[in-house]
Amino acid sequence: MNGKVALVTGVARGQGHSHALHLAKEGADIIGIDRLTDEPTIHYPLATADDLNETRALIQKLGRTAILS
């Protein structure tokens, strides 16, 4: 994965978080998105800005670029 860029959805937590970290460990830079605002039609809490920032920090700790929103 060296020199590749991976686009990951749901990057702030759960499977998206796990996949982003795995890809970063394999050498990919990560572009990731997640929805951080609660919606009245979704009956469980969504990811937070803290979750997103934690994912960003972990990817950067691996020496990879993390462009997350």
PDB file of N, CA and C in Angstrom, residues 3-69:
ATOM      1  N   GLY A   3       2.600   4.457  -0.974  1.00  0.00           N
ATOM      2  CA  GLY A   3       2.342   5.380  -2.072  1.00  0.00           C
ATOM      3  C   GLY A   3       0.894   5.443  -2.511  1.00  0.00           C
ATOM      4  N   LYS A   4       0.017   4.700  -1.867  1.00  0.00           N
ATOM      5  CA  LYS A   4      -1.413   4.698  -2.211  1.00  0.00           C
ATOM      6  C   LYS A   4      -2.173   5.603  -1.251  1.00  0.00           C
ATOM      7  N   VAL A   5      -3.346   6.021  -1.679  1.00  0.00           N
ATOM      8  CA  VAL A   5      -4.255   6.800  -0.842  1.00  0.00           C
ATOM      9  C   VAL A   5      -5.562   6.032  -0.758  1.00  0.00           C
ATOM     10  N   ALA A   6      -6.065   5.856   0.464  1.00  0.00           N
ATOM     11  CA  ALA A   6      -7.316   5.129   0.671  1.00  0.00           C
ATOM     12  C   ALA A   6      -8.395   6.102   1.134  1.00  0.00           C
ATOM     13  N   LEU A   7      -9.594   5.967   0.578  1.00  0.00           N
ATOM     14  CA  LEU A   7     -10.758   6.733   1.002  1.00  0.00           C
ATOM     15  C   LEU A   7     -11.586   5.830   1.916  1.00  0.00           C
ATOM     16  N   VAL A   8     -11.807   6.287   3.148  1.00  0.00           N
ATOM     17  CA  VAL A   8     -12.519   5.477   4.137  1.00  0.00           C
ATOM     18  C   VAL A   8     -13.710   6.270   4.657  1.00  0.00           C
ATOM     19  N   THR A   9     -14.886   5.652   4.633  1.00  0.00           N
ATOM     20  CA  THR A   9     -16.077   6.280   5.216  1.00  0.00           C
ATOM     21  C   THR A   9     -16.281   5.728   6.622  1.00  0.00           C
ATOM     22  N   GLY A  10     -16.949   6.490   7.459  1.00  0.00           N
ATOM     23  CA  GLY A  10     -17.166   6.071   8.837  1.00  0.00           C
ATOM     24  C   GLY A  10     -15.861   5.965   9.609  1.00  0.00           C
ATOM     25  N   VAL A  11     -14.931   6.861   9.304  1.00  0.00           N
ATOM     26  CA  VAL A  11     -13.546   6.752   9.766  1.00  0.00           C
ATOM     27  C   VAL A  11     -13.362   7.052  11.260  1.00  0.00           C
ATOM     28  N   ALA A  12     -14.303   7.702  11.913  1.00  0.00           N
ATOM     29  CA  ALA A  12     -14.090   8.151  13.289  1.00  0.00           C
ATOM     30  C   ALA A  12     -14.131   7.023  14.312  1.00  0.00           C
ATOM     31  N   ARG A  13     -14.856   5.938  14.019  1.00  0.00           N
ATOM     32  CA  ARG A  13     -14.920   4.836  14.986  1.00  0.00           C
ATOM     33  C   ARG A  13     -15.401   3.572  14.277  1.00  0.00           C
ATOM     34  N   GLY A  14     -15.426   2.494  15.001  1.00  0.00           N
ATOM     35  CA  GLY A  14     -15.930   1.234  14.486  1.00  0.00           C
ATOM     36  C   GLY A  14     -15.093   0.665  13.351  1.00  0.00           C
ATOM     37  N   GLN A  15     -15.765   0.064  12.379  1.00  0.00           N
ATOM     38  CA  GLN A  15     -15.072  -0.587  11.266  1.00  0.00           C
ATOM     39  C   GLN A  15     -14.268   0.399  10.431  1.00  0.00           C
ATOM     40  N   GLY A  16     -14.801   1.587  10.194  1.00  0.00           N
ATOM     41  CA  GLY A  16     -14.060   2.577   9.411  1.00  0.00           C
ATOM     42  C   GLY A  16     -12.753   2.950  10.085  1.00  0.00           C
ATOM     43  N   HIS A  17     -12.798   3.143  11.396  1.00  0.00           N
ATOM     44  CA  HIS A  17     -11.607   3.440  12.191  1.00  0.00           C
ATOM     45  C   HIS A  17     -10.594   2.295  12.058  1.00  0.00           C
ATOM     46  N   SER A  18     -11.079   1.091  12.239  1.00  0.00           N
ATOM     47  CA  SER A  18     -10.222  -0.096  12.149  1.00  0.00           C
ATOM     48  C   SER A  18      -9.586  -0.235  10.768  1.00  0.00           C
ATOM     49  N   HIS A  19     -10.371  -0.059   9.735  1.00  0.00           N
ATOM     50  CA  HIS A  19      -9.849  -0.184   8.367  1.00  0.00           C
ATOM     51  C   HIS A  19      -8.826   0.909   8.071  1.00  0.00           C
ATOM     52  N   ALA A  20      -9.101   2.137   8.519  1.00  0.00           N
ATOM     53  CA  ALA A  20      -8.170   3.243   8.278  1.00  0.00           C
ATOM     54  C   ALA A  20      -6.821   2.966   8.935  1.00  0.00           C
ATOM     55  N   LEU A  21      -6.844   2.484  10.174  1.00  0.00           N
ATOM     56  CA  LEU A  21      -5.587   2.186  10.861  1.00  0.00           C
ATOM     57  C   LEU A  21      -4.838   1.037  10.191  1.00  0.00           C
ATOM     58  N   HIS A  22      -5.555   0.022   9.776  1.00  0.00           N
ATOM     59  CA  HIS A  22      -4.911  -1.108   9.084  1.00  0.00           C
ATOM     60  C   HIS A  22      -4.248  -0.641   7.787  1.00  0.00           C
ATOM     61  N   LEU A  23      -4.972   0.146   7.015  1.00  0.00           N
ATOM     62  CA  LEU A  23      -4.425   0.644   5.747  1.00  0.00           C
ATOM     63  C   LEU A  23      -3.217   1.550   5.989  1.00  0.00           C
ATOM     64  N   ALA A  24      -3.279   2.379   7.035  1.00  0.00           N
ATOM     65  CA  ALA A  24      -2.150   3.242   7.365  1.00  0.00           C
ATOM     66  C   ALA A  24      -0.932   2.410   7.777  1.00  0.00           C
ATOM     67  N   LYS A  25      -1.162   1.348   8.548  1.00  0.00           N
ATOM     68  CA  LYS A  25      -0.066   0.451   8.942  1.00  0.00           C
ATOM     69  C   LYS A  25       0.572  -0.197   7.722  1.00  0.00           C
ATOM     70  N   GLU A  26      -0.226  -0.408   6.687  1.00  0.00           N
ATOM     71  CA  GLU A  26       0.267  -1.012   5.450  1.00  0.00           C
ATOM     72  C   GLU A  26       0.929   0.023   4.532  1.00  0.00           C
ATOM     73  N   GLY A  27       0.893   1.318   4.925  1.00  0.00           N
ATOM     74  CA  GLY A  27       1.605   2.341   4.177  1.00  0.00           C
ATOM     75  C   GLY A  27       0.758   3.321   3.404  1.00  0.00           C
ATOM     76  N   ALA A  28      -0.563   3.200   3.490  1.00  0.00           N
ATOM     77  CA  ALA A  28      -1.438   4.113   2.742  1.00  0.00           C
ATOM     78  C   ALA A  28      -1.667   5.402   3.517  1.00  0.00           C
ATOM     79  N   ASP A  29      -1.796   6.516   2.791  1.00  0.00           N
ATOM     80  CA  ASP A  29      -2.306   7.754   3.369  1.00  0.00           C
ATOM     81  C   ASP A  29      -3.833   7.652   3.346  1.00  0.00           C
ATOM     82  N   ILE A  30      -4.489   8.355   4.263  1.00  0.00           N
ATOM     83  CA  ILE A  30      -5.929   8.180   4.436  1.00  0.00           C
ATOM     84  C   ILE A  30      -6.681   9.483   4.210  1.00  0.00           C
ATOM     85  N   ILE A  31      -7.700   9.410   3.388  1.00  0.00           N
ATOM     86  CA  ILE A  31      -8.719  10.456   3.299  1.00  0.00           C
ATOM     87  C   ILE A  31      -9.972   9.816   3.881  1.00  0.00           C
ATOM     88  N   GLY A  32     -10.522  10.434   4.918  1.00  0.00           N
ATOM     89  CA  GLY A  32     -11.661   9.814   5.585  1.00  0.00           C
ATOM     90  C   GLY A  32     -12.764  10.806   5.879  1.00  0.00           C
ATOM     91  N   ILE A  33     -13.994  10.278   5.895  1.00  0.00           N
ATOM     92  CA  ILE A  33     -15.155  11.105   6.227  1.00  0.00           C
ATOM     93  C   ILE A  33     -16.016  10.372   7.250  1.00  0.00           C
ATOM     94  N   ASP A  34     -16.732  11.150   8.017  1.00  0.00           N
ATOM     95  CA  ASP A  34     -17.697  10.590   8.965  1.00  0.00           C
ATOM     96  C   ASP A  34     -18.737  11.652   9.263  1.00  0.00           C
ATOM     97  N   ARG A  35     -19.882  11.225   9.675  1.00  0.00           N
ATOM     98  CA  ARG A  35     -20.960  12.146  10.049  1.00  0.00           C
ATOM     99  C   ARG A  35     -20.911  12.329  11.557  1.00  0.00           C
ATOM    100  N   LEU A  36     -20.711  13.554  12.001  1.00  0.00           N
ATOM    101  CA  LEU A  36     -20.535  13.820  13.418  1.00  0.00           C
ATOM    102  C   LEU A  36     -21.731  14.480  14.073  1.00  0.00           C
ATOM    103  N   THR A  37     -22.778  14.747  13.333  1.00  0.00           N
ATOM    104  CA  THR A  37     -23.952  15.433  13.857  1.00  0.00           C
ATOM    105  C   THR A  37     -25.073  14.424  14.056  1.00  0.00           C
ATOM    106  N   ASP A  38     -25.663  14.436  15.241  1.00  0.00           N
ATOM    107  CA  ASP A  38     -26.789  13.529  15.487  1.00  0.00           C
ATOM    108  C   ASP A  38     -27.984  13.911  14.617  1.00  0.00           C
ATOM    109  N   GLU A  39     -28.678  12.905  14.164  1.00  0.00           N
ATOM    110  CA  GLU A  39     -29.887  13.079  13.357  1.00  0.00           C
ATOM    111  C   GLU A  39     -31.073  12.542  14.147  1.00  0.00           C
ATOM    112  N   PRO A  40     -32.203  13.216  14.104  1.00  0.00           N
ATOM    113  CA  PRO A  40     -33.360  12.735  14.872  1.00  0.00           C
ATOM    114  C   PRO A  40     -33.869  11.372  14.404  1.00  0.00           C
ATOM    115  N   THR A  41     -33.571  10.984  13.176  1.00  0.00           N
ATOM    116  CA  THR A  41     -34.056   9.702  12.668  1.00  0.00           C
ATOM    117  C   THR A  41     -33.101   8.553  12.992  1.00  0.00           C
ATOM    118  N   ILE A  42     -31.931   8.855  13.548  1.00  0.00           N
ATOM    119  CA  ILE A  42     -30.980   7.815  13.936  1.00  0.00           C
ATOM    120  C   ILE A  42     -31.036   7.694  15.447  1.00  0.00           C
ATOM    121  N   HIS A  43     -31.285   6.492  15.936  1.00  0.00           N
ATOM    122  CA  HIS A  43     -31.576   6.303  17.356  1.00  0.00           C
ATOM    123  C   HIS A  43     -30.377   5.783  18.149  1.00  0.00           C
ATOM    124  N   TYR A  44     -29.180   6.195  17.758  1.00  0.00           N
ATOM    125  CA  TYR A  44     -27.977   5.884  18.522  1.00  0.00           C
ATOM    126  C   TYR A  44     -26.999   7.028  18.298  1.00  0.00           C
ATOM    127  N   PRO A  45     -26.105   7.261  19.237  1.00  0.00           N
ATOM    128  CA  PRO A  45     -25.186   8.393  19.088  1.00  0.00           C
ATOM    129  C   PRO A  45     -24.180   8.160  17.963  1.00  0.00           C
ATOM    130  N   LEU A  46     -23.939   9.202  17.178  1.00  0.00           N
ATOM    131  CA  LEU A  46     -22.955   9.127  16.105  1.00  0.00           C
ATOM    132  C   LEU A  46     -21.576   9.471  16.655  1.00  0.00           C
ATOM    133  N   ALA A  47     -20.577   9.343  15.829  1.00  0.00           N
ATOM    134  CA  ALA A  47     -19.208   9.659  16.225  1.00  0.00           C
ATOM    135  C   ALA A  47     -19.091  11.127  16.620  1.00  0.00           C
ATOM    136  N   THR A  48     -18.067  11.416  17.412  1.00  0.00           N
ATOM    137  CA  THR A  48     -17.835  12.784  17.868  1.00  0.00           C
ATOM    138  C   THR A  48     -16.562  13.339  17.233  1.00  0.00           C
ATOM    139  N   ALA A  49     -16.380  14.638  17.388  1.00  0.00           N
ATOM    140  CA  ALA A  49     -15.142  15.269  16.917  1.00  0.00           C
ATOM    141  C   ALA A  49     -13.938  14.675  17.639  1.00  0.00           C
ATOM    142  N   ASP A  50     -14.101  14.311  18.908  1.00  0.00           N
ATOM    143  CA  ASP A  50     -13.008  13.669  19.650  1.00  0.00           C
ATOM    144  C   ASP A  50     -12.640  12.327  19.024  1.00  0.00           C
ATOM    145  N   ASP A  51     -13.648  11.557  18.602  1.00  0.00           N
ATOM    146  CA  ASP A  51     -13.382  10.279  17.927  1.00  0.00           C
ATOM    147  C   ASP A  51     -12.567  10.512  16.656  1.00  0.00           C
ATOM    148  N   LEU A  52     -12.977  11.507  15.886  1.00  0.00           N
ATOM    149  CA  LEU A  52     -12.295  11.823  14.634  1.00  0.00           C
ATOM    150  C   LEU A  52     -10.855  12.273  14.894  1.00  0.00           C
ATOM    151  N   ASN A  53     -10.660  13.114  15.898  1.00  0.00           N
ATOM    152  CA  ASN A  53      -9.319  13.592  16.229  1.00  0.00           C
ATOM    153  C   ASN A  53      -8.418  12.461  16.720  1.00  0.00           C
ATOM    154  N   GLU A  54      -8.989  11.512  17.459  1.00  0.00           N
ATOM    155  CA  GLU A  54      -8.211  10.359  17.919  1.00  0.00           C
ATOM    156  C   GLU A  54      -7.749   9.521  16.727  1.00  0.00           C
ATOM    157  N   THR A  55      -8.650   9.282  15.781  1.00  0.00           N
ATOM    158  CA  THR A  55      -8.287   8.525  14.587  1.00  0.00           C
ATOM    159  C   THR A  55      -7.181   9.237  13.818  1.00  0.00           C
ATOM    160  N   ARG A  56      -7.314  10.558  13.654  1.00  0.00           N
ATOM    161  CA  ARG A  56      -6.301  11.351  12.951  1.00  0.00           C
ATOM    162  C   ARG A  56      -4.938  11.207  13.642  1.00  0.00           C
ATOM    163  N   ALA A  57      -4.915  11.340  14.961  1.00  0.00           N
ATOM    164  CA  ALA A  57      -3.661  11.253  15.713  1.00  0.00           C
ATOM    165  C   ALA A  57      -3.013   9.881  15.570  1.00  0.00           C
ATOM    166  N   LEU A  58      -3.811   8.821  15.611  1.00  0.00           N
ATOM    167  CA  LEU A  58      -3.264   7.471  15.484  1.00  0.00           C
ATOM    168  C   LEU A  58      -2.673   7.224  14.097  1.00  0.00           C
ATOM    169  N   ILE A  59      -3.328   7.742  13.065  1.00  0.00           N
ATOM    170  CA  ILE A  59      -2.812   7.593  11.698  1.00  0.00           C
ATOM    171  C   ILE A  59      -1.512   8.376  11.556  1.00  0.00           C
ATOM    172  N   GLN A  60      -1.488   9.596  12.076  1.00  0.00           N
ATOM    173  CA  GLN A  60      -0.284  10.414  11.976  1.00  0.00           C
ATOM    174  C   GLN A  60       0.859   9.811  12.788  1.00  0.00           C
ATOM    175  N   LYS A  61       0.551   9.170  13.898  1.00  0.00           N
ATOM    176  CA  LYS A  61       1.570   8.496  14.713  1.00  0.00           C
ATOM    177  C   LYS A  61       2.251   7.390  13.919  1.00  0.00           C
ATOM    178  N   LEU A  62       1.536   6.830  12.958  1.00  0.00           N
ATOM    179  CA  LEU A  62       2.099   5.790  12.077  1.00  0.00           C
ATOM    180  C   LEU A  62       2.916   6.392  10.940  1.00  0.00           C
ATOM    181  N   GLY A  63       3.008   7.728  10.919  1.00  0.00           N
ATOM    182  CA  GLY A  63       3.792   8.407   9.894  1.00  0.00           C
ATOM    183  C   GLY A  63       3.059   8.607   8.580  1.00  0.00           C
ATOM    184  N   ARG A  64       1.745   8.484   8.602  1.00  0.00           N
ATOM    185  CA  ARG A  64       0.956   8.623   7.395  1.00  0.00           C
ATOM    186  C   ARG A  64       0.162   9.928   7.437  1.00  0.00           C
ATOM    187  N   THR A  65      -0.254  10.404   6.283  1.00  0.00           N
ATOM    188  CA  THR A  65      -1.085  11.597   6.174  1.00  0.00           C
ATOM    189  C   THR A  65      -2.533  11.218   6.433  1.00  0.00           C
ATOM    190  N   ALA A  66      -3.233  12.057   7.202  1.00  0.00           N
ATOM    191  CA  ALA A  66      -4.638  11.828   7.499  1.00  0.00           C
ATOM    192  C   ALA A  66      -5.409  13.103   7.206  1.00  0.00           C
ATOM    193  N   ILE A  67      -6.238  13.066   6.174  1.00  0.00           N
ATOM    194  CA  ILE A  67      -7.124  14.182   5.841  1.00  0.00           C
ATOM    195  C   ILE A  67      -8.535  13.689   6.179  1.00  0.00           C
ATOM    196  N   LEU A  68      -9.024  14.127   7.335  1.00  0.00           N
ATOM    197  CA  LEU A  68     -10.299  13.610   7.840  1.00  0.00           C
ATOM    198  C   LEU A  68     -11.276  14.752   8.054  1.00  0.00           C
ATOM    199  N   SER A  69     -12.547  14.448   7.755  1.00  0.00           N
ATOM    200  CA  SER A  69     -13.597  15.444   7.924  1.00  0.00           C
ATOM    201  C   SER A  69     -14.864  14.761   8.387  1.00  0.00           C
TER     202      SER A  69
END
